[in-house]
Coordinates of C-alpha atoms in Angstrom, one line a residue:
M1 CA 120.7 104.5 80.4
T2 CA 120.3 101.0 79.1
R3 CA 122.2 102.0 75.9
D4 CA 124.6 104.7 77.0
G5 CA 124.8 104.3 80.9
Y6 CA 125.3 107.4 83.2
P7 CA 126.8 110.5 81.7
P8 CA 130.3 111.3 82.9
R9 CA 130.9 113.3 86.1
H10 CA 132.3 116.3 84.3
E11 CA 129.3 117.0 82.2
G12 CA 127.5 118.7 85.3
P13 CA 124.6 117.6 87.5
N14 CA 123.8 114.1 86.5
H15 CA 120.0 113.9 86.8
H16 CA 120.1 110.2 85.8
L17 CA 121.5 109.2 89.2
V18 CA 118.0 109.4 90.7
F19 CA 117.3 106.4 88.7
F20 CA 118.9 103.3 90.1
P21 CA 121.0 101.0 87.7
L22 CA 119.6 97.4 88.1
Y23 CA 116.8 97.6 85.6
P24 CA 118.8 99.2 82.8
L25 CA 121.7 96.7 83.5
L26 CA 119.3 93.7 83.3
S27 CA 117.7 95.2 80.1
R28 CA 121.3 95.5 78.5
A29 CA 122.3 91.8 79.7
T30 CA 119.7 90.4 77.5
G31 CA 121.5 91.5 74.4
L32 CA 118.2 92.5 72.6
D33 CA 117.0 95.8 71.2
V34 CA 116.4 98.3 74.1
F35 CA 112.7 98.5 73.6
W36 CA 112.0 94.7 73.4
A37 CA 114.5 94.1 76.3
A38 CA 112.6 96.5 78.5
F39 CA 109.2 95.3 77.4
L40 CA 110.0 91.6 77.9
L41 CA 111.7 92.3 81.4
S42 CA 108.9 94.2 82.8
N43 CA 106.2 91.7 81.7
L44 CA 108.1 88.8 83.1
C45 CA 108.6 90.8 86.4
C46 CA 105.0 91.6 86.5
L47 CA 104.0 88.0 86.1
I48 CA 106.5 87.0 89.0
A49 CA 105.1 89.8 91.3
A50 CA 101.6 88.5 90.8
V51 CA 102.5 85.0 91.3
C52 CA 104.3 85.9 94.6
I53 CA 101.4 88.1 95.7
L54 CA 99.0 85.3 94.9
R55 CA 101.0 83.0 97.3
L56 CA 101.3 85.7 99.9
A57 CA 97.6 86.7 100.1
G58 CA 95.4 84.9 97.5
F59 CA 93.6 85.7 94.3
E60 CA 91.9 88.9 95.5
A61 CA 95.2 90.5 96.5
A62 CA 96.8 89.5 93.1
T63 CA 93.9 91.0 91.2
L64 CA 94.0 94.3 93.2
F65 CA 97.8 94.4 92.4
L66 CA 97.1 94.1 88.5
C67 CA 94.1 96.4 88.6
S68 CA 95.7 99.2 90.6
P69 CA 95.4 102.6 89.0
R70 CA 99.1 102.6 87.9
S71 CA 99.4 99.0 87.1
H72 CA 99.7 100.0 83.4
F73 CA 103.4 101.0 84.1
F74 CA 104.2 97.4 84.9
V75 CA 104.5 96.8 81.1
Y76 CA 106.2 100.0 80.2
P77 CA 110.1 100.4 80.2
Y78 CA 110.1 101.4 84.0
S79 CA 111.5 99.7 86.9
E80 CA 108.1 99.4 89.0
A81 CA 107.6 95.6 87.8
L82 CA 111.2 94.7 88.7
F83 CA 110.8 96.3 91.9
A84 CA 107.5 94.7 92.8
A85 CA 108.7 91.4 91.8
A86 CA 111.7 91.6 94.2
L87 CA 109.8 93.2 97.0
A88 CA 107.0 90.6 96.7
A89 CA 109.6 87.6 96.6
S90 CA 111.4 89.1 99.7
L91 CA 108.3 89.2 101.7
L92 CA 107.2 85.6 100.6
L93 CA 110.5 84.3 101.7
L94 CA 110.3 86.2 104.7
R95 CA 107.2 84.8 105.6
S96 CA 108.7 81.3 104.9
R97 CA 111.5 82.1 107.3
R98 CA 113.9 81.7 104.5
F99 CA 115.6 84.8 105.7
F100 CA 118.9 84.8 103.8
A101 CA 117.0 84.3 100.3
A102 CA 114.5 87.1 101.6
G103 CA 117.6 89.4 102.2
L104 CA 119.1 88.8 98.7
A105 CA 115.7 89.5 97.1
G106 CA 115.5 92.6 99.2
A107 CA 119.0 93.6 97.9
V108 CA 117.6 93.2 94.4
A109 CA 114.7 95.5 95.4
S110 CA 117.1 98.1 96.9
A111 CA 119.3 98.2 93.9
T112 CA 116.3 98.8 91.6
R113 CA 114.6 101.8 93.5
S114 CA 115.4 103.6 96.8
P115 CA 112.1 102.5 98.3
G116 CA 113.5 99.0 98.2
V117 CA 114.7 99.7 101.7
A118 CA 111.3 98.5 102.7
A119 CA 112.5 94.9 102.4
A120 CA 115.0 95.6 105.1
V121 CA 112.5 97.5 107.2
A122 CA 110.3 94.2 107.0
L123 CA 113.2 92.1 107.9
F124 CA 114.4 94.4 110.9
A125 CA 110.6 94.4 112.1
E126 CA 110.6 90.6 111.9
A127 CA 113.9 90.4 113.8
F128 CA 112.7 92.8 116.8
A129 CA 109.2 91.4 116.9
E130 CA 110.1 87.8 117.0
R131 CA 113.8 88.0 118.4
R132 CA 115.4 86.4 115.2
A133 CA 119.0 87.2 114.7
R134 CA 118.9 85.7 111.2
A135 CA 116.3 88.2 110.1
L136 CA 118.3 91.0 111.4
L137 CA 121.5 89.7 109.4
A138 CA 119.2 89.3 106.4
G139 CA 118.0 92.9 106.8
L140 CA 121.6 94.0 106.5
V141 CA 122.0 92.0 103.4
A142 CA 118.8 93.6 102.0
L143 CA 120.6 96.9 102.3
G144 CA 123.3 95.7 100.0
G145 CA 121.9 96.8 96.7
I146 CA 121.6 100.4 97.8
A147 CA 124.7 100.4 99.5
A148 CA 126.5 99.1 96.3
Y149 CA 124.9 101.9 94.3
M150 CA 126.1 104.4 97.0
W151 CA 129.5 103.2 96.9
W152 CA 129.5 103.5 93.1
C153 CA 128.3 107.0 93.4
H154 CA 131.0 108.0 95.8
V155 CA 133.7 106.4 93.5
A156 CA 132.2 107.8 90.2
Q157 CA 130.5 110.9 91.1
G158 CA 132.4 112.0 94.4
D159 CA 129.2 111.8 96.5
A160 CA 127.6 108.7 97.9
L161 CA 124.3 110.5 98.3
A162 CA 124.3 112.3 95.0
F163 CA 121.1 110.5 94.1
M164 CA 119.3 112.0 97.0
Y165 CA 120.5 115.6 96.5
L166 CA 119.5 115.5 92.8
Q167 CA 115.9 114.7 93.9
S168 CA 115.6 118.4 94.8
Y169 CA 115.6 119.2 91.2
H170 CA 112.5 117.2 90.8
G171 CA 110.8 119.0 93.7
R172 CA 111.6 116.4 96.3
T173 CA 113.3 117.0 99.5
L174 CA 113.0 114.5 102.6
S175 CA 111.5 116.3 105.6
L176 CA 109.6 115.2 108.8
L177 CA 107.1 118.0 107.9
G178 CA 106.9 116.6 104.4
P179 CA 103.6 114.8 104.7
F180 CA 101.9 118.1 105.9
H181 CA 103.3 119.9 103.0
A182 CA 102.3 117.4 100.6
F183 CA 98.6 117.5 101.6
L184 CA 98.5 121.4 102.0
A185 CA 100.1 122.1 98.7
F186 CA 97.2 121.6 96.5
D187 CA 99.5 121.2 93.5
T188 CA 98.2 117.9 92.1
D189 CA 95.0 116.3 90.7
P190 CA 92.3 114.9 93.1
D191 CA 93.1 111.2 92.2
Y192 CA 96.5 111.7 94.0
Y193 CA 94.7 112.9 97.2
L194 CA 92.2 110.0 96.9
V195 CA 95.0 107.4 96.7
A196 CA 97.2 109.0 99.3
I197 CA 94.2 109.1 101.8
A198 CA 93.2 105.6 101.1
A199 CA 96.7 104.3 101.5
L200 CA 97.0 106.1 104.8
Y201 CA 93.8 104.6 106.0
V202 CA 94.8 101.0 105.1
A203 CA 98.2 101.4 106.5
I204 CA 96.7 102.6 109.8
R205 CA 94.1 99.7 109.9
L206 CA 96.9 97.1 109.3
I207 CA 98.5 97.8 112.5
R208 CA 97.8 95.2 115.1
R209 CA 95.8 93.3 112.3
T210 CA 98.9 92.0 110.5
P211 CA 102.4 90.9 111.4
A212 CA 105.0 93.7 112.2
W213 CA 107.1 93.0 109.1
Q214 CA 103.9 93.7 107.0
W215 CA 102.5 96.8 108.7
T216 CA 105.8 98.4 109.1
S217 CA 106.9 98.1 105.5
A218 CA 103.4 99.1 104.2
A219 CA 103.6 102.2 106.4
F220 CA 107.2 103.0 105.3
L221 CA 106.3 102.7 101.7
V222 CA 103.2 105.3 102.4
L223 CA 105.2 107.8 104.5
L224 CA 108.5 107.7 102.4
P225 CA 106.9 109.4 99.3
L226 CA 104.9 111.7 101.6
A227 CA 108.1 112.8 103.4
T228 CA 109.3 114.5 100.0
G229 CA 106.6 117.2 100.4
T230 CA 104.7 116.3 97.4
L231 CA 101.9 113.9 96.2
A232 CA 103.5 113.9 92.7
A233 CA 103.9 110.2 91.6
M234 CA 102.1 109.0 94.8
I235 CA 99.8 106.6 92.7
R236 CA 103.0 104.9 91.2
Y237 CA 104.4 104.5 94.6
Q238 CA 101.5 102.7 95.9
A239 CA 101.1 100.5 92.9
T240 CA 104.1 98.7 94.3
N241 CA 103.2 98.8 98.0
V242 CA 103.0 95.1 98.2
P243 CA 102.5 94.7 101.9
L244 CA 99.7 97.4 101.8
I245 CA 98.1 95.6 98.8
I246 CA 98.2 92.1 100.4
G247 CA 96.4 93.5 103.4
V248 CA 93.4 95.1 101.6
P249 CA 91.5 91.7 101.2
S250 CA 91.5 91.2 105.0
L251 CA 89.9 94.6 105.7
V252 CA 87.5 94.8 102.6
Q253 CA 85.7 91.5 101.6
G254 CA 83.0 90.3 99.5
R255 CA 81.1 92.7 97.3
R256 CA 82.7 95.8 98.5
F257 CA 86.1 94.4 97.6
W258 CA 85.2 93.9 94.0
I259 CA 83.4 97.1 94.0
I260 CA 86.6 98.9 94.9
T261 CA 88.7 96.6 92.5
G262 CA 86.4 97.7 89.7
M263 CA 86.8 101.3 90.5
C264 CA 90.7 100.9 90.4
L265 CA 90.5 99.1 87.0
T266 CA 88.4 102.0 85.8
L267 CA 90.8 104.7 86.9
M268 CA 93.7 102.6 85.5
A269 CA 92.2 102.5 82.2
F270 CA 91.5 106.1 82.0
E271 CA 95.1 107.0 83.3
A272 CA 96.4 104.6 80.7
F273 CA 94.4 106.3 77.9
L274 CA 95.6 109.8 79.2
Y275 CA 99.4 108.5 79.2
G276 CA 99.0 107.2 75.8
K277 CA 97.8 110.4 74.6
G278 CA 100.8 112.2 76.1
I279 CA 98.6 114.0 78.6
G280 CA 98.7 111.7 81.6
H281 CA 100.6 112.4 84.6
F282 CA 102.9 110.3 86.6

């Protein structure tokens, strides 16, 4: 996509549409070789995300982010690192009450991946919980990234929601019963269940223990992938669930936190080894 863009509409179902455009556009803008551009962009964004998380919740949260079971994807030519950086920046700016800047960072997140809508969810939650009109407007700004992509899909592909419909080819269809189907399908490895259950547990614990913007966006980023009816890629989704990650140190402290972090790091190393051998899963 960085080199050639999206295939023309007349060539049939464009499966590339499920991948949002900002990451390949930024890689192309560097003018570097495709591989090196993506490598440098991902590593830079990973660093930015870690710094933002450090300022949001401290050293433990930043460490957990870097040691999560799918954190090795942050240095690969995937959009996870850019998404995490934009979302973390948006949440940091929100907490500082710099709402317009938070909305702009949220727009970057929603132009990178569809779960970037979580930035708007956080801003809307802040608006309703604290009666802040500026946060409401910033939430609309945060939707600008995905809105721009939908407009392009409408103009170039004839369907503003083409990227959603094509998810069905990957076995993903949004449904209210999706979470039940995901857990009862038994079509993924045990580590997916472990991460999904742990994420649900933390999301529930964060309710009433954290500001509305944090627990609502954390829950959104847990429930959205579950609503597709599969646990596939659930570990990658939760690796970028910034509001969830920054809440973990407040729930698990001291020695238990570092034991859990060590387990995550061990699983990440194992997953990276499998992926490098071409037998890893996503």
